[in-house]
Amino acid sequence: MKDNDLLVTQLYSDPACDMVTALSVYLTPKTSLSGNWIEIAYGTSSGTVRVIVQHPETVGHGPQLFQTFTVHRTPVTKVMLSEKHLVSVCSEYNHVRTWNVTRFRGMISTQPGSTPLASFKIVSLDDLDSLVSYSAGNDFGPFGEQDDQQLFVQKVVSNTDQLFIRQSATGKRICLIKAVDGSTISSFCVHECEGSNRMGSCPRRYLFTGHNNGSVQMWDLTTALDLYKQGNKDESGPSATELVKLLEQVDLSSSRCSSPCVSPSPSLLIGPNNLPLGAKLTAPSSRLSPVVSYVGQADAEHTTNKMSDECVQAMSLSGDQRDIATAATNKAS
């Protein structure tokens, strides 16, 4: 790209005019004197993911729409376009969708084009009254350079001493991090350090974790990646057993029922003395206490209208008064 390539009134406008909720920019290697390709992946509030590109030859013009993916049903919260993969995350339990990206001489290509790779979730159960800074110190990624393998860091519950390190492209588990002193991990970040000047030295990736007791711990993710490549493990996120153990540390007493209530609520459909309108009243000869049996709404209204004044009056009396009324009725008969 040249300095005047982006001097346009409007860089790009979404075809559906949806709000852009996530962005990722990838600059291809410089292949000619004319400059680089600029590739922009973005997600929208409707769940759409689009890739737009700008050719070196189209100087002074905005990027052109290259690909569109409509796989999410909720707003996109994260997008990452790298050399080999396109990763998108939506707000529905951090649902992740990934694609393989085909390139020719470093530039994105349509032959055969981007193909679906994986679908998984990075579930994270946060506290309702968590600190404002919690999300900043517990961002799950993806982490890593765009030309290298990228990672997700999954923290299932807020009060835990464990982190699951997973591949961003496939969701496979690389390793499990546990605090050395068993303290709760309150924040974390991934940092990549430059390699030394020695021949063959490569950058190393580290994970730093902050804990509720004030300690900071450091983990070598480069070694974990090397061990993962040597092994034949096929684990993904937390297993059912691990998830149960993690949830044992969470207080679910204030959670609401996940099943929706019938609308309108039966408690709102009330008749005399707070009885449901769908209740049919029958009075035995010995007592006037009603026996409730549920019928249709039309029958309930008809039954309510035909209730005698004596039954309604008896229902409004207290227990002692009802016994007196019953005795008086029996004596009269």
Short mmCIF file of C-alpha atoms in Angstrom, two decimals:
data_model
loop_
_atom_site.label_atom_id
_atom_site.label_comp_id
_atom_site.label_asym_id
_atom_site.label_seq_id
_atom_site.Cartn_x
_atom_site.Cartn_y
_atom_site.Cartn_z
CA MET A 1 0.00 0.00 0.00
CA LYS A 2 1.06 3.56 -0.64
CA ASP A 3 0.40 6.62 1.45
CA ASN A 4 -2.39 7.92 -0.79
CA ASP A 5 -4.19 4.59 -1.31
CA LEU A 6 -6.62 5.20 1.56
CA LEU A 7 -7.37 8.84 0.72
CA VAL A 8 -10.99 8.15 -0.23
CA THR A 9 -14.20 9.64 1.10
CA GLN A 10 -15.58 6.32 2.30
CA LEU A 11 -13.52 3.16 2.58
CA TYR A 12 -16.42 0.69 2.36
CA SER A 13 -20.14 0.40 3.11
CA ASP A 14 -21.84 -2.84 4.18
CA PRO A 15 -24.44 -4.00 1.59
CA ALA A 16 -27.07 -4.58 4.30
CA CYS A 17 -26.09 -1.45 6.28
CA ASP A 18 -25.60 -3.62 9.39
CA MET A 19 -23.58 -2.34 12.31
CA VAL A 20 -19.97 -3.57 12.25
CA THR A 21 -19.20 -5.26 15.59
CA ALA A 22 -15.75 -6.85 14.99
CA LEU A 23 -12.78 -6.20 12.68
CA SER A 24 -9.55 -7.88 11.62
CA VAL A 25 -6.99 -6.62 9.08
CA TYR A 26 -4.39 -8.73 7.27
CA LEU A 27 -1.65 -7.30 5.03
CA THR A 28 -0.29 -9.75 2.48
CA PRO A 29 3.45 -9.96 1.83
CA LYS A 30 4.68 -7.40 -0.66
CA THR A 31 4.86 -9.20 -3.99
CA SER A 32 5.48 -6.34 -6.42
CA LEU A 33 6.51 -2.73 -6.63
CA SER A 34 2.88 -1.68 -6.54
CA GLY A 35 2.43 -2.71 -2.90
CA ASN A 36 0.43 -5.15 -0.75
CA TRP A 37 -3.07 -6.47 -0.73
CA ILE A 38 -5.09 -5.35 2.24
CA GLU A 39 -7.65 -7.88 3.47
CA ILE A 40 -10.31 -6.91 6.00
CA ALA A 41 -12.64 -9.37 7.73
CA TYR A 42 -15.51 -7.97 9.75
CA GLY A 43 -18.60 -9.22 11.60
CA THR A 44 -21.95 -7.49 11.94
CA SER A 45 -24.80 -7.24 14.42
CA SER A 46 -26.87 -9.66 12.32
CA GLY A 47 -24.22 -12.41 12.57
CA THR A 48 -22.83 -11.99 9.05
CA VAL A 49 -19.08 -12.29 8.38
CA ARG A 50 -17.64 -10.60 5.30
CA VAL A 51 -14.17 -10.42 3.76
CA ILE A 52 -13.24 -7.41 1.64
CA VAL A 53 -9.97 -6.89 -0.25
CA GLN A 54 -8.17 -4.05 -1.97
CA HIS A 55 -5.89 -4.74 -4.91
CA PRO A 56 -2.70 -2.73 -5.46
CA GLU A 57 -4.04 -1.80 -8.89
CA THR A 58 -7.21 -0.18 -7.52
CA VAL A 59 -5.48 2.93 -6.17
CA GLY A 60 -7.89 5.50 -4.80
CA HIS A 61 -10.85 3.10 -4.63
CA GLY A 62 -12.31 1.32 -1.65
CA PRO A 63 -12.02 -2.44 -1.01
CA GLN A 64 -14.27 -4.83 -2.89
CA LEU A 65 -16.50 -7.47 -1.31
CA PHE A 66 -14.77 -10.83 -1.62
CA GLN A 67 -16.70 -13.38 0.48
CA THR A 68 -19.78 -13.48 2.74
CA PHE A 69 -20.55 -16.04 5.46
CA THR A 70 -23.98 -16.23 7.12
CA VAL A 71 -23.53 -18.90 9.78
CA HIS A 72 -24.12 -17.01 13.04
CA ARG A 73 -27.54 -16.10 14.44
CA THR A 74 -26.33 -13.54 16.99
CA PRO A 75 -23.97 -10.53 16.74
CA VAL A 76 -20.34 -11.31 15.97
CA THR A 77 -18.02 -10.35 18.83
CA LYS A 78 -14.62 -11.41 17.44
CA VAL A 79 -13.08 -11.91 14.01
CA MET A 80 -9.53 -12.96 13.16
CA LEU A 81 -8.19 -13.31 9.63
CA SER A 82 -4.77 -14.96 9.52
CA GLU A 83 -2.56 -16.52 6.88
CA LYS A 84 -4.31 -19.91 7.00
CA HIS A 85 -7.61 -19.43 8.80
CA LEU A 86 -10.62 -17.20 9.29
CA VAL A 87 -12.06 -17.34 12.82
CA SER A 88 -15.29 -15.74 13.99
CA VAL A 89 -17.02 -15.74 17.39
CA CYS A 90 -20.61 -14.74 18.14
CA SER A 91 -22.30 -13.75 21.39
CA GLU A 92 -24.20 -17.04 21.77
CA TYR A 93 -22.04 -18.81 24.37
CA ASN A 94 -18.92 -17.71 22.43
CA HIS A 95 -19.78 -19.94 19.49
CA VAL A 96 -16.75 -20.22 17.19
CA ARG A 97 -16.82 -20.94 13.46
CA THR A 98 -13.60 -21.38 11.49
CA TRP A 99 -12.63 -21.72 7.82
CA ASN A 100 -9.51 -22.72 5.91
CA VAL A 101 -8.23 -19.84 3.78
CA THR A 102 -6.77 -20.66 0.35
CA ARG A 103 -3.94 -18.42 -0.86
CA PHE A 104 -1.99 -18.12 -4.10
CA ARG A 105 1.38 -16.36 -3.85
CA GLY A 106 0.32 -15.00 -0.48
CA MET A 107 -2.95 -13.51 -1.69
CA ILE A 108 -6.40 -14.87 -0.80
CA SER A 109 -7.89 -16.94 -3.59
CA THR A 110 -11.30 -18.23 -4.63
CA GLN A 111 -9.94 -21.48 -6.06
CA PRO A 112 -11.09 -23.58 -4.26
CA GLY A 113 -11.98 -20.80 -1.83
CA SER A 114 -12.51 -20.78 1.91
CA THR A 115 -13.84 -24.10 3.25
CA PRO A 116 -15.51 -24.73 6.65
CA LEU A 117 -13.16 -26.22 9.21
CA ALA A 118 -14.67 -26.42 12.71
CA SER A 119 -17.51 -25.35 14.98
CA PHE A 120 -17.18 -25.25 18.77
CA LYS A 121 -17.85 -23.07 21.83
CA ILE A 122 -15.61 -21.33 24.36
CA VAL A 123 -18.12 -21.37 27.21
CA SER A 124 -17.43 -18.91 30.02
CA LEU A 125 -19.80 -18.45 32.97
CA ASP A 126 -19.23 -14.99 34.42
CA ASP A 127 -20.61 -13.60 37.66
CA LEU A 128 -23.65 -11.33 37.41
CA ASP A 129 -21.97 -8.74 39.64
CA SER A 130 -18.44 -9.08 38.28
CA LEU A 131 -16.03 -6.14 38.25
CA VAL A 132 -15.98 -3.81 35.27
CA SER A 133 -12.34 -4.73 34.62
CA TYR A 134 -13.07 -8.49 34.62
CA SER A 135 -13.61 -8.77 30.86
CA ALA A 136 -10.43 -6.81 30.13
CA GLY A 137 -8.29 -9.13 32.25
CA ASN A 138 -9.97 -12.32 31.07
CA ASP A 139 -10.18 -11.94 27.29
CA PHE A 140 -10.09 -15.44 25.78
CA GLY A 141 -8.36 -14.47 22.53
CA PRO A 142 -7.44 -15.55 19.95
CA PHE A 143 -3.78 -14.89 20.78
CA GLY A 144 -0.77 -15.16 18.47
CA GLU A 145 0.70 -13.75 15.30
CA GLN A 146 -1.34 -13.96 12.10
CA ASP A 147 1.28 -16.11 10.42
CA ASP A 148 1.52 -18.56 13.33
CA GLN A 149 -0.74 -20.91 15.27
CA GLN A 150 -3.23 -18.94 17.36
CA LEU A 151 -4.72 -19.92 20.70
CA PHE A 152 -7.85 -19.52 22.80
CA VAL A 153 -7.60 -19.38 26.60
CA GLN A 154 -10.82 -20.72 28.13
CA LYS A 155 -11.81 -19.88 31.69
CA VAL A 156 -15.03 -21.77 32.34
CA VAL A 157 -16.01 -20.15 35.66
CA SER A 158 -14.73 -17.02 37.36
CA ASN A 159 -13.63 -18.69 40.61
CA THR A 160 -11.26 -21.32 39.26
CA ASP A 161 -7.58 -22.20 39.31
CA GLN A 162 -7.68 -23.80 35.83
CA LEU A 163 -7.35 -22.56 32.26
CA PHE A 164 -7.89 -24.59 29.09
CA ILE A 165 -5.49 -23.72 26.25
CA ARG A 166 -7.12 -24.55 22.89
CA GLN A 167 -6.34 -24.13 19.21
CA SER A 168 -8.26 -21.27 17.66
CA ALA A 169 -8.75 -23.09 14.35
CA THR A 170 -10.00 -26.49 15.55
CA GLY A 171 -10.80 -26.06 19.26
CA LYS A 172 -8.51 -28.94 20.21
CA ARG A 173 -7.03 -28.81 23.70
CA ILE A 174 -3.31 -28.11 23.83
CA CYS A 175 -2.86 -28.22 27.60
CA LEU A 176 -4.51 -27.55 30.94
CA ILE A 177 -3.05 -24.86 33.20
CA LYS A 178 -3.47 -25.23 36.99
CA ALA A 179 -2.27 -22.68 39.53
CA VAL A 180 0.72 -24.04 41.41
CA ASP A 181 -0.65 -22.89 44.77
CA GLY A 182 -4.32 -23.64 44.07
CA SER A 183 -5.29 -19.95 44.17
CA THR A 184 -8.03 -18.48 41.97
CA ILE A 185 -6.90 -17.07 38.62
CA SER A 186 -8.26 -13.54 38.46
CA SER A 187 -6.68 -12.41 35.16
CA PHE A 188 -4.36 -13.60 32.41
CA CYS A 189 -2.64 -12.52 29.20
CA VAL A 190 -0.50 -14.08 26.45
CA HIS A 191 2.78 -12.47 25.38
CA GLU A 192 5.21 -13.43 22.63
CA CYS A 193 8.90 -12.69 23.20
CA GLU A 194 11.46 -12.22 20.46
CA GLY A 195 13.98 -14.99 20.02
CA SER A 196 17.65 -14.55 20.80
CA ASN A 197 20.28 -13.71 18.20
CA ARG A 198 21.47 -17.29 18.05
CA MET A 199 21.05 -19.23 14.81
CA GLY A 200 17.75 -21.11 14.65
CA SER A 201 16.25 -19.35 17.65
CA CYS A 202 12.51 -18.71 17.37
CA PRO A 203 10.13 -16.50 19.36
CA ARG A 204 8.65 -17.99 22.50
CA ARG A 205 5.11 -17.60 23.73
CA TYR A 206 4.27 -17.19 27.42
CA LEU A 207 1.09 -17.09 29.47
CA PHE A 208 0.98 -14.82 32.52
CA THR A 209 -1.69 -15.42 35.17
CA GLY A 210 -2.65 -13.08 38.00
CA HIS A 211 -4.22 -14.55 41.16
CA ASN A 212 -6.52 -13.38 43.92
CA ASN A 213 -3.73 -13.69 46.51
CA GLY A 214 -1.60 -11.14 44.65
CA SER A 215 0.78 -13.60 42.96
CA VAL A 216 1.76 -13.71 39.27
CA GLN A 217 2.69 -16.98 37.58
CA MET A 218 4.35 -17.58 34.22
CA TRP A 219 3.82 -20.50 31.82
CA ASP A 220 5.75 -21.53 28.70
CA LEU A 221 3.20 -22.13 25.94
CA THR A 222 5.86 -22.82 23.32
CA THR A 223 6.86 -25.99 25.16
CA ALA A 224 3.20 -26.95 25.50
CA LEU A 225 2.73 -26.55 21.74
CA ASP A 226 5.78 -28.72 21.02
CA LEU A 227 4.50 -31.47 23.32
CA TYR A 228 1.06 -31.26 21.72
CA LYS A 229 2.52 -31.77 18.24
CA GLN A 230 4.43 -34.83 19.44
CA GLY A 231 1.43 -36.48 21.11
CA ASN A 232 -1.72 -38.00 19.68
CA LYS A 233 -4.26 -36.37 22.00
CA ASP A 234 -7.68 -35.60 20.57
CA GLU A 235 -9.25 -33.69 23.46
CA SER A 236 -11.21 -30.49 22.99
CA GLY A 237 -12.77 -28.42 25.75
CA PRO A 238 -13.57 -29.51 29.30
CA SER A 239 -15.05 -33.01 29.58
CA ALA A 240 -18.33 -33.71 31.36
CA THR A 241 -16.48 -34.79 34.51
CA GLU A 242 -14.27 -31.69 34.48
CA LEU A 243 -17.27 -29.45 33.89
CA VAL A 244 -19.14 -30.92 36.87
CA LYS A 245 -16.14 -30.33 39.14
CA LEU A 246 -15.84 -26.74 37.94
CA LEU A 247 -19.54 -26.05 38.50
CA GLU A 248 -19.26 -27.31 42.08
CA GLN A 249 -17.37 -24.10 42.82
CA VAL A 250 -20.20 -21.90 41.51
CA ASP A 251 -23.18 -20.75 43.56
CA LEU A 252 -26.24 -21.43 41.43
CA SER A 253 -28.79 -20.70 44.15
CA SER A 254 -29.81 -17.37 42.61
CA SER A 255 -30.27 -18.76 39.12
CA ARG A 256 -33.72 -18.67 37.57
CA CYS A 257 -35.61 -21.53 36.01
CA SER A 258 -34.50 -22.03 32.40
CA SER A 259 -37.96 -23.26 31.32
CA PRO A 260 -40.30 -20.43 30.30
CA CYS A 261 -43.58 -20.05 32.18
CA VAL A 262 -46.84 -20.62 30.34
CA SER A 263 -48.21 -17.33 29.07
CA PRO A 264 -50.41 -15.98 30.51
CA SER A 265 -49.29 -17.17 33.91
CA PRO A 266 -51.86 -19.37 35.71
CA SER A 267 -51.44 -17.18 38.79
CA LEU A 268 -52.99 -14.26 36.89
CA LEU A 269 -56.08 -16.21 35.83
CA ILE A 270 -57.96 -16.09 39.12
CA GLY A 271 -61.58 -16.25 40.12
CA PRO A 272 -63.34 -15.71 43.48
CA ASN A 273 -61.01 -16.03 46.46
CA ASN A 274 -57.89 -16.36 44.28
CA LEU A 275 -58.93 -19.67 42.69
CA PRO A 276 -57.86 -20.25 39.07
CA LEU A 277 -60.51 -19.50 36.47
CA GLY A 278 -59.94 -22.96 35.07
CA ALA A 279 -61.24 -24.58 38.26
CA LYS A 280 -64.65 -26.22 38.59
CA LEU A 281 -66.25 -26.15 42.05
CA THR A 282 -68.41 -28.95 43.42
CA ALA A 283 -69.79 -28.83 46.96
CA PRO A 284 -70.38 -32.11 48.84
CA SER A 285 -73.49 -32.27 51.02
CA SER A 286 -71.59 -32.47 54.30
CA ARG A 287 -69.24 -29.53 53.69
CA LEU A 288 -69.09 -26.48 51.48
CA SER A 289 -65.32 -26.71 50.97
CA PRO A 290 -64.78 -26.86 47.20
CA VAL A 291 -63.19 -29.71 45.28
CA VAL A 292 -61.06 -28.38 42.40
CA SER A 293 -60.94 -30.06 39.01
CA TYR A 294 -59.51 -28.26 35.98
CA VAL A 295 -61.69 -27.81 32.90
CA GLY A 296 -61.65 -25.59 29.83
CA GLN A 297 -61.73 -21.81 30.03
CA ALA A 298 -65.29 -21.55 28.65
CA ASP A 299 -66.63 -24.13 31.10
CA ALA A 300 -64.83 -22.35 33.93
CA GLU A 301 -66.51 -19.03 33.15
CA HIS A 302 -69.92 -20.72 32.83
CA THR A 303 -69.43 -22.52 36.14
CA THR A 304 -68.33 -19.34 37.88
CA ASN A 305 -71.42 -17.45 36.67
CA LYS A 306 -73.72 -20.21 37.98
CA MET A 307 -72.21 -20.33 41.42
CA SER A 308 -74.82 -19.71 44.07
CA ASP A 309 -74.63 -16.80 46.46
CA GLU A 310 -74.49 -19.23 49.35
CA CYS A 311 -71.35 -20.93 47.98
CA VAL A 312 -69.59 -17.63 47.40
CA GLN A 313 -70.56 -16.42 50.88
CA ALA A 314 -69.37 -19.67 52.49
CA MET A 315 -66.02 -19.46 50.65
CA SER A 316 -65.46 -15.96 52.05
CA LEU A 317 -66.04 -17.02 55.63
CA SER A 318 -63.33 -18.08 57.99
CA GLY A 319 -62.98 -21.70 59.15
CA ASP A 320 -65.08 -21.30 62.35
CA GLN A 321 -67.79 -19.31 60.61
CA ARG A 322 -67.99 -21.93 57.85
CA ASP A 323 -68.60 -24.68 60.44
CA ILE A 324 -71.38 -22.62 62.03
CA ALA A 325 -73.03 -22.03 58.67
CA THR A 326 -72.80 -25.73 57.82
CA ALA A 327 -74.40 -26.73 61.15
CA ALA A 328 -77.23 -24.24 60.57
CA THR A 329 -77.87 -25.65 57.12
CA ASN A 330 -77.99 -29.26 58.39
CA LYS A 331 -80.40 -28.24 61.20
CA ALA A 332 -82.73 -26.51 58.75
CA SER A 333 -82.84 -29.58 56.55
#
